[in-house]
Coordinates of C-alpha atoms and ligand atoms in Angstrom, one line a residue:
M538 CA -62.7 65.8 15.1
T539 CA -62.1 62.2 13.8
P540 CA -64.9 59.7 13.5
L541 CA -63.3 57.9 16.5
E542 CA -63.3 61.0 18.7
R543 CA -66.9 61.8 17.7
W544 CA -68.0 58.2 18.6
V545 CA -66.3 58.3 22.0
E546 CA -67.8 61.7 22.7
E547 CA -71.3 60.4 21.8
Q548 CA -70.9 57.4 24.1
A549 CA -69.6 59.6 26.9
A550 CA -72.7 61.9 26.5
L551 CA -74.9 58.9 26.9
T552 CA -73.1 57.1 29.8
K553 CA -72.0 60.2 31.6
P554 CA -68.7 59.1 33.2
D555 CA -66.9 61.5 35.6
K556 CA -63.8 61.3 33.4
V557 CA -62.7 59.9 30.0
Y558 CA -59.2 58.4 29.9
W559 CA -57.5 57.3 26.7
C560 CA -55.2 54.3 27.5
D561 CA -51.8 54.0 25.8
G562 CA -51.3 50.4 26.7
S563 CA -47.9 51.1 28.5
E564 CA -46.5 49.1 31.3
E565 CA -46.4 52.2 33.5
E566 CA -50.1 52.9 32.9
A567 CA -51.0 49.3 33.8
H568 CA -49.2 49.7 37.2
R569 CA -51.0 53.0 37.8
L570 CA -54.4 51.5 37.0
I571 CA -53.8 48.5 39.2
E572 CA -52.7 50.8 42.1
S573 CA -55.9 52.8 41.8
G574 CA -57.9 49.6 41.4
M575 CA -56.5 48.5 44.8
K576 CA -56.9 51.8 46.6
E577 CA -59.7 53.9 45.1
E578 CA -61.8 52.3 42.5
R579 CA -64.5 49.9 43.7
V580 CA -66.6 47.2 42.1
A581 CA -69.6 45.9 43.9
G582 CA -68.4 47.8 46.9
R583 CA -64.9 46.3 47.1
P584 CA -61.4 46.9 45.6
V585 CA -61.0 45.8 42.0
F586 CA -57.6 44.2 42.7
Y587 CA -55.8 42.6 45.7
E588 CA -52.1 42.2 45.5
L589 CA -50.9 38.6 45.7
N590 CA -47.6 37.2 46.8
H591 CA -45.1 38.6 44.3
A592 CA -42.2 36.5 45.5
T593 CA -44.0 33.3 44.2
F594 CA -46.5 34.8 41.7
P595 CA -44.7 37.9 40.3
N596 CA -46.9 40.8 39.3
S597 CA -50.1 38.9 40.1
Y598 CA -53.4 40.2 41.5
L599 CA -56.7 38.7 42.6
H600 CA -60.1 40.0 41.4
R601 CA -63.4 39.0 43.1
S602 CA -66.4 39.5 40.9
H603 CA -70.0 40.3 41.9
P604 CA -71.4 37.0 43.2
T605 CA -74.0 36.7 40.3
D606 CA -71.4 37.5 37.7
V607 CA -69.2 34.4 37.2
A608 CA -69.7 33.1 33.7
R609 CA -71.0 33.8 30.2
T610 CA -74.7 34.4 30.1
E611 CA -75.9 32.9 26.9
H612 CA -79.6 33.6 27.5
L613 CA -78.8 37.3 27.8
T614 CA -76.6 37.4 24.7
F615 CA -78.2 38.6 21.5
V616 CA -77.2 38.8 17.8
C617 CA -79.1 41.7 16.2
H618 CA -79.2 41.1 12.5
P619 CA -82.0 42.9 10.6
D620 CA -83.9 39.6 10.4
R621 CA -84.3 36.6 12.7
E622 CA -83.5 34.0 10.1
T623 CA -80.0 35.4 9.6
A624 CA -79.3 35.0 13.3
G625 CA -80.7 31.4 13.2
A626 CA -81.9 29.0 15.9
N627 CA -78.4 29.0 17.5
N628 CA -78.7 32.7 18.6
N629 CA -81.1 34.8 20.6
W630 CA -82.3 37.6 18.3
M631 CA -83.6 41.1 18.8
D632 CA -84.4 43.7 16.2
P633 CA -81.4 46.1 16.0
E634 CA -83.5 49.2 16.6
E635 CA -85.4 47.7 19.5
A636 CA -82.1 46.4 21.0
K637 CA -80.5 49.8 20.7
E638 CA -83.5 51.5 22.3
K639 CA -83.3 49.1 25.2
M640 CA -79.6 49.6 25.6
R641 CA -79.8 53.4 25.4
K642 CA -82.3 53.4 28.3
L643 CA -80.1 51.0 30.4
S644 CA -76.9 52.9 29.5
D645 CA -78.2 56.5 30.2
G646 CA -75.9 57.7 33.0
C647 CA -74.5 54.1 33.7
M648 CA -70.9 55.4 34.1
R649 CA -71.8 58.1 36.6
G650 CA -69.1 58.3 39.3
R651 CA -66.8 56.1 37.2
T652 CA -64.0 56.6 34.7
M653 CA -64.5 55.7 31.0
Y654 CA -61.4 54.0 29.8
V655 CA -60.9 54.2 26.0
L656 CA -58.9 51.1 24.9
P657 CA -57.3 51.1 21.5
Y658 CA -56.3 47.5 20.5
M659 CA -55.4 45.2 17.6
M660 CA -56.8 41.8 17.2
G661 CA -53.9 40.1 15.4
H662 CA -50.4 41.3 14.7
P663 CA -50.5 44.9 13.4
D664 CA -48.5 43.9 10.3
S665 CA -50.9 41.1 9.4
P666 CA -53.4 41.6 6.6
Y667 CA -55.8 39.6 8.7
S668 CA -55.7 41.8 11.8
K669 CA -58.4 44.3 12.9
A670 CA -58.2 47.7 14.6
C671 CA -60.6 48.0 17.5
I672 CA -61.8 50.4 20.2
Q673 CA -63.4 49.3 23.5
L674 CA -64.9 51.6 26.0
T675 CA -65.2 50.3 29.6
D676 CA -65.8 51.7 33.1
V677 CA -63.7 49.2 35.1
S678 CA -59.9 48.9 35.3
Y679 CA -60.2 45.1 35.6
V680 CA -61.3 45.1 31.9
A681 CA -58.7 47.6 30.9
I682 CA -55.9 45.5 32.4
S683 CA -57.4 42.2 31.1
M684 CA -57.6 43.7 27.6
R685 CA -53.9 44.8 27.8
I686 CA -53.0 41.2 28.5
M687 CA -55.3 39.6 26.0
T688 CA -54.8 41.9 23.0
R689 CA -52.2 44.2 21.5
M690 CA -53.3 47.4 23.1
T691 CA -51.3 50.5 22.1
K692 CA -52.0 54.1 21.3
D693 CA -50.7 53.5 17.7
V694 CA -54.1 51.9 16.9
V695 CA -55.6 55.4 17.2
G696 CA -53.3 56.6 14.4
K697 CA -54.0 53.4 12.4
I698 CA -57.8 54.1 12.6
G699 CA -57.1 57.8 11.6
Q700 CA -60.1 59.2 9.7
R701 CA -61.7 55.8 9.2
G702 CA -65.1 55.2 10.7
D703 CA -65.2 51.4 10.1
F704 CA -63.2 50.4 13.2
V705 CA -64.5 47.7 15.5
K706 CA -66.5 49.2 18.3
G707 CA -67.3 47.9 21.8
L708 CA -69.2 49.7 24.6
H709 CA -69.0 48.1 28.0
S710 CA -70.3 49.1 31.4
I711 CA -70.6 47.0 34.5
G712 CA -73.9 48.8 35.2
D713 CA -75.2 47.8 38.6
F714 CA -74.7 44.0 38.1
D715 CA -78.4 43.4 38.2
P716 CA -78.9 40.2 36.2
N717 CA -82.2 41.5 35.0
K718 CA -80.4 44.4 33.3
R719 CA -77.6 42.4 31.9
F720 CA -77.3 42.2 28.1
I721 CA -74.6 41.5 25.6
M722 CA -75.8 42.8 22.2
H723 CA -74.1 42.3 18.9
F724 CA -74.7 44.4 15.8
P725 CA -72.8 42.4 13.2
D726 CA -73.3 44.8 10.3
E727 CA -71.9 47.7 12.3
H728 CA -69.0 45.7 13.9
F729 CA -70.4 46.9 17.2
V730 CA -70.8 45.1 20.6
W731 CA -72.8 46.7 23.4
S732 CA -72.5 45.0 26.8
I733 CA -74.0 46.1 30.2
G734 CA -74.3 44.5 33.6
S735 CA -71.4 42.1 33.7
G736 CA -67.6 42.2 34.2
Y737 CA -67.1 38.5 33.3
G738 CA -64.4 37.9 30.6
G739 CA -66.6 36.5 27.9
N740 CA -69.2 39.2 28.5
A741 CA -66.9 42.1 29.1
L742 CA -63.6 41.6 27.2
L743 CA -65.3 42.5 24.0
G744 CA -62.4 41.6 21.7
K745 CA -62.7 38.0 22.7
K746 CA -65.9 36.0 22.2
C747 CA -68.0 39.0 21.1
F748 CA -65.8 40.4 18.4
A749 CA -63.2 37.7 17.5
L750 CA -65.8 35.0 17.3
R751 CA -69.4 36.3 16.9
I752 CA -68.8 39.4 14.8
A753 CA -65.7 38.1 13.1
S754 CA -67.5 34.9 12.0
W755 CA -70.0 37.2 10.2
I756 CA -67.2 39.3 8.7
G757 CA -65.5 36.0 7.7
L758 CA -68.7 34.9 5.9
K759 CA -68.8 38.1 3.9
E760 CA -65.0 38.1 3.2
G761 CA -64.3 34.4 2.7
W762 CA -62.5 33.3 5.9
L763 CA -63.3 31.6 9.2
A764 CA -63.3 32.8 12.8
E765 CA -63.1 29.6 15.0
H766 CA -63.1 28.5 18.6
M767 CA -59.8 26.7 18.2
V768 CA -56.4 26.1 19.7
I769 CA -53.5 26.6 17.3
M770 CA -50.3 24.6 17.9
G771 CA -47.2 23.1 16.3
I772 CA -46.4 19.4 16.9
Q773 CA -42.7 18.7 16.6
D774 CA -41.7 15.1 15.9
P775 CA -38.3 13.5 16.8
A776 CA -36.9 14.5 13.4
G777 CA -37.6 18.1 14.2
H778 CA -40.4 18.5 11.7
V779 CA -43.3 20.8 13.0
T780 CA -46.8 20.1 11.8
Y781 CA -49.4 22.8 12.6
V782 CA -52.9 21.8 13.7
T783 CA -55.9 23.6 15.1
A784 CA -58.4 22.0 17.6
A785 CA -61.9 23.1 18.5
L786 CA -63.3 22.0 21.8
P787 CA -66.2 23.5 23.8
S788 CA -65.4 25.7 26.8
A789 CA -63.8 24.1 29.8
C790 CA -63.0 20.8 27.9
G791 CA -59.2 21.2 28.2
K792 CA -58.3 23.4 25.3
T793 CA -55.7 25.3 27.3
N794 CA -54.2 22.1 28.5
L795 CA -54.0 20.8 25.0
A796 CA -52.4 24.0 23.6
M797 CA -49.3 23.7 25.8
L798 CA -49.3 19.9 26.5
E799 CA -46.1 18.5 27.8
S800 CA -45.5 15.4 25.7
A801 CA -45.4 12.0 27.4
L802 CA -43.7 10.6 24.3
P803 CA -39.9 11.2 24.1
G804 CA -38.9 13.4 21.1
Y805 CA -42.2 15.1 20.7
K806 CA -42.8 18.7 21.6
I807 CA -45.8 21.1 21.4
W808 CA -45.4 24.7 20.3
T809 CA -48.2 27.0 21.5
I810 CA -49.8 29.6 19.3
G811 CA -53.2 30.0 20.8
D812 CA -55.6 28.3 23.3
D813 CA -59.0 29.7 22.3
I814 CA -59.5 31.5 19.0
A815 CA -58.1 31.0 15.4
W816 CA -58.8 33.1 12.4
L817 CA -58.3 30.9 9.3
N818 CA -57.6 32.2 5.8
V819 CA -57.1 30.4 2.5
G820 CA -53.5 31.4 1.5
L821 CA -52.4 32.1 -2.1
D822 CA -50.8 28.6 -1.9
G823 CA -54.2 27.0 -1.4
R824 CA -53.4 26.0 2.2
L825 CA -55.3 27.0 5.3
W826 CA -53.4 29.6 7.4
A827 CA -54.1 30.4 11.0
I828 CA -53.4 33.3 13.2
N829 CA -54.3 33.8 16.9
P830 CA -55.9 37.2 17.2
E831 CA -55.2 37.3 21.0
T832 CA -52.1 37.6 23.1
G833 CA -53.2 36.1 26.3
F834 CA -54.8 33.1 28.0
F835 CA -58.1 33.4 29.9
G836 CA -58.2 29.9 31.3
V837 CA -60.2 27.9 33.8
A838 CA -58.1 27.6 37.1
P839 CA -59.7 24.6 38.9
G840 CA -58.0 21.4 37.8
T841 CA -54.8 23.2 36.6
S842 CA -51.7 21.7 38.2
M843 CA -48.2 20.6 37.5
K844 CA -49.7 17.2 36.5
T845 CA -52.5 18.5 34.2
N846 CA -50.8 21.5 32.7
P847 CA -47.2 22.2 33.9
N848 CA -46.6 24.8 31.3
M849 CA -49.6 26.9 32.4
M850 CA -48.4 26.7 36.0
R851 CA -45.0 28.0 34.8
T852 CA -46.7 30.7 32.8
L853 CA -48.6 31.9 35.8
K854 CA -45.4 32.4 37.8
K855 CA -43.7 34.5 35.1
G856 CA -45.6 37.8 35.2
I857 CA -43.0 40.6 34.6
F858 CA -44.0 42.9 31.9
Y859 CA -47.7 41.9 32.0
P860 CA -49.6 41.3 35.2
T861 CA -51.3 38.0 35.8
L862 CA -54.8 38.1 37.1
F863 CA -56.7 35.6 39.1
T864 CA -60.5 35.9 39.2
N865 CA -62.7 34.2 41.8
T866 CA -60.0 31.7 42.8
A867 CA -59.6 31.1 46.6
L868 CA -56.8 32.6 48.6
N869 CA -54.3 31.0 50.8
I870 CA -54.4 33.5 53.6
D871 CA -51.1 32.4 55.2
T872 CA -49.1 32.7 52.0
N873 CA -51.2 35.2 50.1
E874 CA -51.2 32.9 47.1
P875 CA -54.1 32.0 44.8
W876 CA -55.5 28.5 45.4
W877 CA -58.1 26.3 43.6
E878 CA -59.4 22.8 43.7
G879 CA -57.1 20.4 41.8
M880 CA -53.9 22.5 42.4
D881 CA -50.8 20.7 43.5
G882 CA -50.4 19.9 47.2
Q883 CA -52.7 20.0 50.2
A884 CA -55.6 22.4 50.5
P885 CA -54.5 25.3 52.7
D886 CA -55.5 25.3 56.4
N887 CA -56.4 28.9 56.3
A888 CA -58.2 30.0 53.1
A889 CA -60.7 32.6 51.9
D890 CA -63.2 31.4 49.4
W891 CA -63.8 33.0 46.0
Q892 CA -66.0 35.7 47.6
G893 CA -63.4 36.4 50.4
N894 CA -65.2 34.6 53.2
K895 CA -63.3 32.3 55.5
W896 CA -63.5 28.8 53.9
D897 CA -64.6 25.9 55.9
A898 CA -63.2 22.8 54.1
S899 CA -65.5 20.5 56.0
S900 CA -68.6 22.2 54.6
G901 CA -68.1 20.5 51.3
A902 CA -68.3 23.9 49.5
K903 CA -65.7 24.7 46.9
A904 CA -63.2 27.3 47.8
A905 CA -62.6 28.5 44.2
H906 CA -65.5 29.1 41.9
P907 CA -65.7 26.2 39.4
N908 CA -65.3 28.8 36.6
S909 CA -62.6 30.8 38.3
R910 CA -60.0 32.0 35.9
F911 CA -56.5 33.2 35.3
T912 CA -55.5 35.8 32.7
A913 CA -51.9 35.6 31.6
S914 CA -49.8 36.9 28.7
V915 CA -48.8 34.3 26.0
Y916 CA -45.3 35.9 26.2
Q917 CA -44.9 34.2 29.6
C918 CA -45.5 30.7 28.1
P919 CA -42.4 28.5 28.0
T920 CA -43.8 26.7 24.9
L921 CA -44.7 29.8 22.9
S922 CA -44.0 29.1 19.3
P923 CA -41.4 31.2 17.5
E924 CA -44.1 31.7 14.8
F925 CA -46.5 33.4 17.2
D926 CA -45.7 36.9 16.0
N927 CA -45.5 35.9 12.3
P928 CA -48.1 38.2 10.6
K929 CA -48.8 35.4 8.0
G930 CA -49.7 32.9 10.7
V931 CA -48.9 29.2 10.3
P932 CA -50.1 26.6 7.6
I933 CA -52.6 24.1 9.0
S934 CA -52.3 20.4 8.2
A935 CA -55.0 19.1 10.5
V936 CA -58.1 20.3 12.1
I937 CA -59.4 18.5 15.2
F938 CA -62.9 18.7 16.6
G939 CA -63.5 17.5 20.2
G940 CA -66.1 17.3 22.9
K941 CA -66.7 15.7 26.2
R942 CA -68.7 12.5 25.6
T943 CA -68.6 9.8 28.2
H944 CA -70.2 7.4 25.7
V945 CA -70.6 6.8 22.0
K946 CA -67.5 8.6 20.6
P947 CA -64.2 6.9 19.9
L948 CA -60.9 8.3 21.0
V949 CA -60.1 9.5 17.5
V950 CA -61.8 9.3 14.1
E951 CA -60.7 10.8 10.8
G952 CA -63.1 12.3 8.2
M953 CA -63.0 11.0 4.7
N954 CA -63.3 14.0 2.4
W955 CA -64.1 17.7 2.8
Q956 CA -67.9 17.2 2.7
N957 CA -67.6 14.3 5.2
N958 CA -65.3 16.5 7.3
V959 CA -67.8 19.3 7.6
F960 CA -70.5 16.7 8.6
L961 CA -68.1 15.4 11.2
G962 CA -67.6 18.9 12.7
S963 CA -71.3 19.7 12.5
R964 CA -72.4 16.6 14.5
M965 CA -70.1 17.3 17.5
G966 CA -71.7 17.4 20.9
S967 CA -70.5 17.8 24.4
E968 CA -71.6 17.4 28.0
T969 CA -72.0 21.0 29.4
T970 CA -69.6 22.7 31.8
A971 CA -69.4 25.6 34.2
A972 CA -68.1 28.2 31.6
A973 CA -71.6 29.3 30.9
T974 CA -74.6 29.5 33.3
H975 CA -76.6 26.4 32.5
Q976 CA -77.1 23.0 34.0
E977 CA -73.8 21.0 34.0
G978 CA -73.4 17.6 32.5
V979 CA -76.2 17.6 29.9
M980 CA -75.3 16.6 26.4
R981 CA -75.8 19.4 23.9
R982 CA -74.9 19.5 20.2
D983 CA -72.1 22.0 19.7
P984 CA -71.0 22.0 16.1
M985 CA -67.3 22.9 15.7
A986 CA -67.5 24.0 19.4
M987 CA -69.1 27.2 17.9
L988 CA -72.7 26.9 19.1
P989 CA -72.4 29.9 21.6
F990 CA -70.1 31.9 19.3
C991 CA -71.3 31.7 15.7
G992 CA -72.7 35.1 14.9
Y993 CA -75.2 34.0 12.3
N994 CA -77.3 31.0 11.3
M995 CA -75.4 27.8 11.9
A996 CA -76.8 26.2 8.8
D997 CA -75.3 29.0 6.7
Y998 CA -72.0 28.5 8.7
F999 CA -72.0 24.8 7.5
G1000 CA -72.5 26.1 4.0
H1001 CA -69.5 28.5 4.5
W1002 CA -67.3 25.7 5.6
L1003 CA -68.3 23.7 2.5
K1004 CA -67.4 26.6 0.3
I1005 CA -64.0 27.3 2.0
G1006 CA -63.2 23.6 1.2
K1007 CA -63.7 24.3 -2.5
R1008 CA -60.9 26.9 -2.4
L1009 CA -58.4 24.7 -0.6
I1010 CA -55.9 23.1 -3.0
H1011 CA -54.2 21.4 0.0
P1012 CA -57.0 21.0 2.6
P1013 CA -56.1 20.0 6.1
R1014 CA -57.2 16.5 7.2
V1015 CA -60.0 16.6 9.8
F1016 CA -60.4 14.5 12.9
S1017 CA -62.7 14.1 15.9
V1018 CA -61.2 13.3 19.3
N1019 CA -62.8 12.4 22.6
W1020 CA -60.6 12.1 25.7
F1021 CA -63.6 11.5 28.0
R1022 CA -65.1 8.0 27.3
T1023 CA -65.8 6.1 30.5
D1024 CA -66.2 2.4 31.4
E1025 CA -69.4 1.0 33.0
K1026 CA -68.2 2.2 36.4
G1027 CA -67.8 5.8 35.1
R1028 CA -64.0 5.8 35.2
Y1029 CA -62.2 7.5 32.3
L1030 CA -60.7 5.0 29.9
W1031 CA -58.0 7.3 28.6
P1032 CA -55.4 9.0 30.8
G1033 CA -55.6 12.3 28.9
F1034 CA -53.3 15.3 29.4
G1035 CA -49.7 14.7 28.4
E1036 CA -50.7 11.2 27.1
N1037 CA -52.9 12.9 24.4
I1038 CA -49.7 13.3 22.4
R1039 CA -50.2 9.7 21.4
V1040 CA -53.4 10.7 19.6
L1041 CA -51.7 13.8 18.1
K1042 CA -48.8 11.5 16.9
W1043 CA -51.3 9.3 15.1
I1044 CA -52.9 12.4 13.6
I1045 CA -49.6 13.8 12.3
D1046 CA -48.6 10.3 11.1
R1047 CA -51.8 10.3 9.0
V1048 CA -51.1 13.8 7.7
N1049 CA -47.5 12.8 6.7
S1050 CA -48.8 9.5 5.1
R1051 CA -46.9 7.3 7.5
V1052 CA -49.8 5.1 8.6
G1053 CA -53.0 3.6 7.3
A1054 CA -56.4 3.6 8.9
K1055 CA -59.5 1.4 9.2
E1056 CA -62.8 2.3 7.7
T1057 CA -66.0 2.4 9.9
P1058 CA -69.4 3.8 9.2
I1059 CA -68.5 7.0 11.0
G1060 CA -65.0 7.5 9.5
L1061 CA -61.5 6.2 9.8
V1062 CA -60.0 4.9 13.0
P1063 CA -56.4 3.7 13.8
H1064 CA -55.1 0.2 13.3
L1065 CA -54.0 -0.5 16.9
K1066 CA -50.5 -1.5 15.7
D1067 CA -49.9 2.1 14.5
F1068 CA -51.0 3.6 17.8
S1069 CA -48.0 4.3 20.1
L1070 CA -48.7 2.6 23.5
D1071 CA -45.2 2.2 24.8
G1072 CA -45.0 3.0 28.5
L1073 CA -48.7 3.2 28.9
N1074 CA -50.5 0.9 31.3
I1075 CA -53.8 0.3 29.6
S1076 CA -55.8 -2.9 29.3
K1077 CA -56.7 -4.5 26.0
E1078 CA -60.4 -4.2 26.9
S1079 CA -60.1 -0.5 27.6
L1080 CA -58.4 0.1 24.3
E1081 CA -61.0 -1.8 22.4
K1082 CA -63.7 0.2 24.1
L1083 CA -61.9 3.4 23.3
F1084 CA -62.1 2.7 19.6
D1085 CA -65.4 0.9 19.6
V1086 CA -68.1 2.1 17.2
D1087 CA -71.3 0.7 18.6
A1088 CA -73.9 0.6 15.9
D1089 CA -76.9 0.8 18.3
E1090 CA -75.4 3.8 20.1
W1091 CA -74.7 5.4 16.7
R1092 CA -78.2 4.8 15.4
K1093 CA -79.5 6.8 18.4
E1094 CA -76.8 9.4 17.8
A1095 CA -77.8 9.8 14.1
G1096 CA -81.5 10.3 15.2
D1097 CA -80.4 13.0 17.6
I1098 CA -78.2 14.7 15.0
E1099 CA -81.2 14.8 12.6
E1100 CA -83.4 16.4 15.3
F1101 CA -80.7 19.0 15.8
Y1102 CA -80.5 19.8 12.1
K1103 CA -84.3 20.1 11.9
K1104 CA -84.1 23.2 14.2
F1105 CA -82.5 25.0 11.2
G1106 CA -85.3 24.2 8.8
A1107 CA -84.5 24.3 5.1
R1108 CA -81.2 26.1 5.5
I1109 CA -79.1 23.1 6.3
P1110 CA -77.0 22.5 3.1
K1111 CA -78.1 19.5 1.0
E1112 CA -74.5 18.1 1.3
I1113 CA -74.9 17.8 5.0
W1114 CA -78.2 15.9 4.6
T1115 CA -76.5 13.6 2.0
E1116 CA -73.8 12.8 4.6
L1117 CA -76.4 12.1 7.3
H1118 CA -78.4 9.8 4.9
S1119 CA -75.2 8.0 4.0
L1120 CA -74.3 7.5 7.6
K1121 CA -77.8 6.2 8.4
A1122 CA -77.6 3.8 5.4
K1123 CA -74.2 2.5 6.6
L1124 CA -75.8 1.9 10.0
G1125 CA -78.7 0.0 8.4
M1126 CA -81.3 2.6 9.3
S1127 CA -84.3 3.5 7.2
Q1128 CA -84.2 7.1 5.7
Ligands
OXD388 C1 -63.7 30.8 27.2 C2 -65.0 30.1 27.0 O1 -63.6 31.6 28.2 O2 -65.0 29.4 26.0 O3 -62.8 30.6 26.5 O4 -65.9 30.2 27.8
MN389 MN1 -63.3 29.5 24.8

């Protein structure tokens, strides 16, 4: 018996499924599992999948979750390092033995009456030195099918693991969906994630946030690389030159839209490599190289339309080899198509809401859940980069940090050197969204958009970023962006979406030394003459406001950043304090 077979047997002995089924990742198998998910298997008392209109949305299916299970549950997510300090103030912590004891009790017999699916999958291209071989166990076909879309799931991974015991392990059960018995536990030293009580993507597709960010960030700290919550894309200019960039934005701030943006500027084109996760390694050439460990998009549906993200709408209608899943969207009953707020056209007259109840538009209730999602293969994306399957990844010339700030932050700012760049990333903040269960619209600091995903003490993470910079002979330039600044009436100043190419153009012009920049206390901002505004109807006042650095607002901001750092005690690197003190001095503040 191999270590893998032994591990699966032990987990089956604990969870007691009726059947253990090893997936091979084939198309035929996916069809079979979907069929049984429609006809036999039940989740929260109803079918796992409903077939949608295959004439307009080929190979697509609707999934309705348990009503309490609609987003990531950060308060039930734990990182179980041997000591609390290693987990840091950014994580919930539990002693690993205590956590295992708790999970053993909750998991005893939790798969009774269900099938345990064994999912062998790779994060990253199998030929890439950066990829990882993983196994997830789950008791719901929705997760098995989602993992086949989101990862490279094949039976070859079993052979690749062979006699090794150090494969990445995930044990997932939907349990009984009781939110009081819902836990997502990470054991970073064992490369193990144990999740019970939720079928929601970020809690249940364990290759994604749990492994590819929380555990991988810890492995990256040990091995000298970075696992980041970032888009990866190529920006092609009119001369045909492609500049690769990554961009970190908190959940539900438009990362998927950015990753496949349709350029409003003639001659520019975006090539998509990833919309959520980047693994970044220092290459032998001293450049930063990025791979997307995933193969799918798990994006927020509401707001997605031909106006905001035409390439995603096209992607959703191309399901052939891979199914496309819609989770908790509404349903147009007359056409049997998915629907959500913000989609093109009129709201349907006859719709079911995300729970399947007849929707009454006049009630003011949303038809689709605000965090309803689609799951679609990257191979359906019309802007997929030809470099997507390159095992080496792509060389990164710029890193962008963003967030949703209705005040304070300019449209774009460039950092001044690596230390200042890390400070710039560490001070990012965003107004919260529906992707996790918390109050919406509250500002929270979210360094590098990694606050919910960094698997260890964030102060040590800043130190790791500083160290990586020392190994980069050709470091990427670093920028912060904010598409969300508003005027005094609360209206967005910047049109966003396809027009964001204007900001990306300035960024690649900076990278390729085509334009200068203006120094401010918080970094470099564009000279307006270098910023392409042709064809854009925007007033001079709006533009000035977009780039404004208001010293009073920034003094408040600096105070807030300081409070945030204090939560991490003495572990914040001295270089970060130096940067904060220098910012305060530039703003005329006492230290
Ligand atoms: C996601 C998230 O699903 O960040 O990507 O919540
Ligand atoms: Mn994300």
